[in-house]
Amino acid sequence: QAGNSIVIHYSNIRGLSSNIISIQQHLEQHKPSLLFLSETKISPPTNSSHFHYPGYILHQNFRLHSGVYCYAKSTLSFSLFSNSSTSNFCFSWFKLSHSNKNTFFAIVYRSPNASIEPNLFEHLTDSIINIYNSHPDAELSLLGDFNVHNIEWLQFSSHTSEQGREAELFAATHNLTQLISEPTRVPDRLGDASHLLDLF
């Protein structure tokens, strides 16, 4: 928190266990209000005690090849709202009550090999409707590794996929604005290219 604001950090961690020291160093140095992580790659059930960090409460939705995770400062009024997972995607909704308003966050991981069905965006739409039914004045934020490509919508896409078109339609339908304008996938192997895969 900077003053009365909420500071949110996010990373596609590509393996929580192998990166836990870096995560703890990040929490120590930057102290974000919320740290969301996708692609944790941990099979449930698991003992998560070694992932704990002082002053933060952990929220997990572990899956062997995907998974999402959140560190939330213990001083926040922040709680898990729902978990959803299939073989193709994993996402969790959280509720933050702050400054007399409710904000819901969805942290998402969608496999790059996911088929169209079951459709992630249909599941997200259903959950948005449920949230607005119970909290009509809520603010919504969705973030995570969506693994979609859409040249006209996402500047650093290499092509346009059907899932990319679905993502753009989903955003337009729910009046969502994409906030990330730089590549989030940094090439780490010969022949790789920069892509914008992580959306907010």
Short mmCIF file of C-alpha atoms in Angstrom, two decimals:
data_model
loop_
_atom_site.label_atom_id
_atom_site.label_comp_id
_atom_site.label_asym_id
_atom_site.label_seq_id
_atom_site.Cartn_x
_atom_site.Cartn_y
_atom_site.Cartn_z
CA GLN A 1 0.00 0.00 0.00
CA ALA A 2 1.25 3.44 -0.91
CA GLY A 3 -0.69 5.72 1.39
CA ASN A 4 -4.24 4.53 0.98
CA SER A 5 -3.70 2.91 -2.41
CA ILE A 6 -3.34 -0.76 -3.29
CA VAL A 7 -0.13 -1.88 -5.00
CA ILE A 8 -0.59 -4.99 -7.16
CA HIS A 9 2.21 -7.08 -8.62
CA TYR A 10 1.80 -10.07 -10.92
CA SER A 11 4.08 -12.63 -12.54
CA ASN A 12 3.78 -15.82 -14.53
CA ILE A 13 6.15 -17.68 -12.24
CA ARG A 14 6.54 -20.85 -14.38
CA GLY A 15 7.06 -23.01 -11.30
CA LEU A 16 6.53 -21.80 -7.72
CA SER A 17 8.86 -24.24 -5.97
CA SER A 18 11.86 -23.43 -8.14
CA ASN A 19 11.33 -19.66 -7.72
CA ILE A 20 10.34 -19.38 -4.07
CA ILE A 21 13.56 -17.59 -3.01
CA SER A 22 13.08 -14.95 -5.70
CA ILE A 23 9.45 -14.49 -4.62
CA GLN A 24 10.42 -14.03 -0.99
CA GLN A 25 13.11 -11.52 -1.98
CA HIS A 26 10.53 -9.64 -4.05
CA LEU A 27 8.10 -9.50 -1.12
CA GLU A 28 10.87 -8.29 1.18
CA GLN A 29 12.08 -5.59 -1.19
CA HIS A 30 8.86 -4.28 -2.74
CA LYS A 31 6.19 -5.21 -0.17
CA PRO A 32 3.21 -5.17 -2.61
CA SER A 33 -0.30 -5.21 -1.19
CA LEU A 34 -1.11 -8.16 -3.44
CA LEU A 35 1.21 -10.47 -5.36
CA PHE A 36 -0.59 -12.67 -7.90
CA LEU A 37 1.24 -15.62 -9.47
CA SER A 38 0.19 -17.90 -12.32
CA GLU A 39 1.52 -21.22 -13.66
CA THR A 40 2.58 -22.42 -10.21
CA LYS A 41 2.91 -26.03 -11.46
CA ILE A 42 2.19 -27.75 -8.14
CA SER A 43 0.02 -30.82 -7.85
CA PRO A 44 -2.70 -30.73 -5.16
CA PRO A 45 -2.96 -31.58 -2.38
CA THR A 46 0.35 -30.28 -1.10
CA ASN A 47 1.80 -28.88 2.10
CA SER A 48 2.26 -25.19 1.36
CA SER A 49 3.79 -24.19 4.71
CA HIS A 50 7.22 -23.53 3.15
CA PHE A 51 5.64 -20.94 0.81
CA HIS A 52 4.48 -18.74 3.69
CA TYR A 53 5.91 -15.28 4.20
CA PRO A 54 5.52 -13.07 7.32
CA GLY A 55 2.79 -10.47 7.07
CA TYR A 56 1.03 -12.17 4.13
CA ILE A 57 -1.88 -14.58 3.85
CA LEU A 58 -1.67 -17.18 1.09
CA HIS A 59 -4.47 -18.22 -1.26
CA GLN A 60 -3.89 -21.16 -3.58
CA ASN A 61 -5.50 -22.96 -6.49
CA PHE A 62 -2.80 -25.50 -7.32
CA ARG A 63 -2.78 -27.59 -10.51
CA LEU A 64 0.06 -29.77 -11.79
CA HIS A 65 0.54 -28.02 -15.15
CA SER A 66 -1.08 -24.67 -14.34
CA GLY A 67 -2.29 -23.22 -11.04
CA VAL A 68 -2.67 -19.73 -9.57
CA TYR A 69 -1.58 -18.26 -6.25
CA CYS A 70 -1.85 -15.04 -4.27
CA TYR A 71 0.03 -13.38 -1.44
CA ALA A 72 -2.17 -10.79 0.29
CA LYS A 73 -1.07 -8.49 3.09
CA SER A 74 -2.68 -9.67 6.30
CA THR A 75 -3.93 -6.14 7.04
CA LEU A 76 -6.23 -6.19 4.01
CA SER A 77 -9.89 -7.18 3.98
CA PHE A 78 -9.22 -9.73 1.25
CA SER A 79 -10.73 -13.18 0.76
CA LEU A 80 -11.18 -15.99 -1.73
CA PHE A 81 -14.51 -15.74 -3.54
CA SER A 82 -14.37 -18.83 -5.80
CA ASN A 83 -12.05 -21.29 -7.53
CA SER A 84 -12.56 -22.80 -11.00
CA SER A 85 -10.40 -25.24 -12.92
CA THR A 86 -10.51 -27.64 -15.83
CA SER A 87 -7.75 -29.41 -17.73
CA ASN A 88 -7.48 -26.31 -19.95
CA PHE A 89 -7.55 -23.42 -17.50
CA CYS A 90 -7.42 -22.38 -13.87
CA PHE A 91 -8.73 -19.21 -12.27
CA SER A 92 -9.69 -17.84 -8.87
CA TRP A 93 -11.80 -14.84 -7.90
CA PHE A 94 -10.91 -12.76 -4.85
CA LYS A 95 -12.83 -10.02 -3.07
CA LEU A 96 -11.10 -6.91 -1.72
CA SER A 97 -13.05 -4.45 0.45
CA HIS A 98 -11.19 -1.16 0.52
CA SER A 99 -12.14 2.52 0.78
CA ASN A 100 -15.86 1.68 1.01
CA LYS A 101 -15.94 -0.31 -2.22
CA ASN A 102 -15.65 -3.92 -3.30
CA THR A 103 -13.17 -4.94 -5.97
CA PHE A 104 -13.06 -8.46 -7.39
CA PHE A 105 -9.89 -9.84 -8.92
CA ALA A 106 -9.69 -12.89 -11.17
CA ILE A 107 -6.22 -14.42 -11.51
CA VAL A 108 -6.14 -16.63 -14.61
CA TYR A 109 -3.93 -19.24 -16.23
CA ARG A 110 -4.96 -20.69 -19.59
CA SER A 111 -2.88 -23.43 -21.20
CA PRO A 112 -1.42 -22.52 -24.62
CA ASN A 113 -2.56 -25.97 -25.75
CA ALA A 114 -6.14 -25.47 -24.59
CA SER A 115 -8.91 -26.37 -26.98
CA ILE A 116 -11.85 -24.03 -27.55
CA GLU A 117 -14.12 -26.14 -25.36
CA PRO A 118 -14.64 -25.75 -22.50
CA ASN A 119 -14.34 -22.05 -23.14
CA LEU A 120 -12.56 -20.01 -20.47
CA PHE A 121 -14.39 -16.83 -21.46
CA GLU A 122 -17.81 -18.44 -21.07
CA HIS A 123 -16.86 -19.50 -17.53
CA LEU A 124 -15.54 -16.02 -16.74
CA THR A 125 -18.73 -14.43 -18.10
CA ASP A 126 -20.89 -16.69 -15.93
CA SER A 127 -18.86 -15.78 -12.85
CA ILE A 128 -19.03 -12.04 -13.66
CA ILE A 129 -22.83 -12.27 -13.87
CA ASN A 130 -22.90 -14.02 -10.48
CA ILE A 131 -20.70 -11.32 -8.94
CA TYR A 132 -22.85 -8.48 -10.28
CA ASN A 133 -26.00 -10.22 -9.08
CA SER A 134 -24.71 -10.08 -5.50
CA HIS A 135 -22.51 -6.96 -5.76
CA PRO A 136 -23.96 -4.67 -8.48
CA ASP A 137 -21.55 -1.81 -7.68
CA ALA A 138 -18.39 -3.92 -7.67
CA GLU A 139 -15.26 -3.13 -9.65
CA LEU A 140 -13.71 -6.01 -11.60
CA SER A 141 -10.10 -6.67 -12.58
CA LEU A 142 -8.88 -9.75 -14.44
CA LEU A 143 -5.23 -10.59 -14.79
CA GLY A 144 -3.03 -13.50 -15.69
CA ASP A 145 -1.53 -15.58 -18.47
CA PHE A 146 -4.31 -15.94 -21.03
CA ASN A 147 -2.02 -17.33 -23.79
CA VAL A 148 -4.02 -15.67 -26.57
CA HIS A 149 -2.90 -13.99 -29.78
CA ASN A 150 -4.66 -11.15 -31.59
CA ILE A 151 -2.58 -8.94 -33.86
CA GLU A 152 -5.14 -6.14 -34.09
CA TRP A 153 -5.89 -6.05 -30.36
CA LEU A 154 -2.59 -7.06 -28.72
CA GLN A 155 0.31 -5.23 -30.32
CA PHE A 156 2.94 -7.94 -29.85
CA SER A 157 0.96 -10.95 -31.07
CA SER A 158 2.56 -13.02 -33.81
CA HIS A 159 -0.81 -14.04 -35.28
CA THR A 160 -4.52 -14.02 -34.50
CA SER A 161 -6.08 -17.13 -32.97
CA GLU A 162 -9.71 -17.95 -32.38
CA GLN A 163 -9.03 -17.68 -28.65
CA GLY A 164 -7.54 -14.22 -29.25
CA ARG A 165 -10.73 -13.10 -30.99
CA GLU A 166 -12.75 -14.59 -28.11
CA ALA A 167 -10.63 -12.62 -25.63
CA GLU A 168 -11.19 -9.34 -27.48
CA LEU A 169 -14.96 -9.96 -27.69
CA PHE A 170 -15.05 -10.87 -24.01
CA ALA A 171 -13.26 -7.63 -23.06
CA ALA A 172 -15.56 -5.51 -25.25
CA THR A 173 -18.69 -7.23 -23.94
CA HIS A 174 -17.79 -6.46 -20.34
CA ASN A 175 -16.35 -2.99 -21.01
CA LEU A 176 -12.86 -4.08 -19.95
CA THR A 177 -9.74 -2.15 -20.96
CA GLN A 178 -6.43 -3.90 -21.54
CA LEU A 179 -3.81 -2.06 -19.45
CA ILE A 180 -0.61 -3.85 -20.53
CA SER A 181 1.06 -2.33 -23.59
CA GLU A 182 4.48 -4.03 -23.60
CA PRO A 183 5.59 -7.63 -24.19
CA THR A 184 5.31 -9.83 -21.11
CA ARG A 185 6.99 -12.90 -22.54
CA VAL A 186 10.71 -12.24 -22.82
CA PRO A 187 12.60 -14.54 -25.23
CA ASP A 188 14.89 -16.93 -23.35
CA ARG A 189 15.64 -19.41 -26.13
CA LEU A 190 17.00 -19.04 -29.64
CA GLY A 191 14.15 -18.45 -32.09
CA ASP A 192 11.73 -17.17 -29.45
CA ALA A 193 9.97 -13.84 -29.92
CA SER A 194 8.49 -11.29 -27.53
CA HIS A 195 4.75 -11.65 -27.01
CA LEU A 196 2.03 -10.00 -24.93
CA LEU A 197 0.47 -13.05 -23.25
CA ASP A 198 -0.18 -11.72 -19.76
CA LEU A 199 -3.21 -9.44 -19.68
CA PHE A 200 -4.62 -7.07 -17.08
#
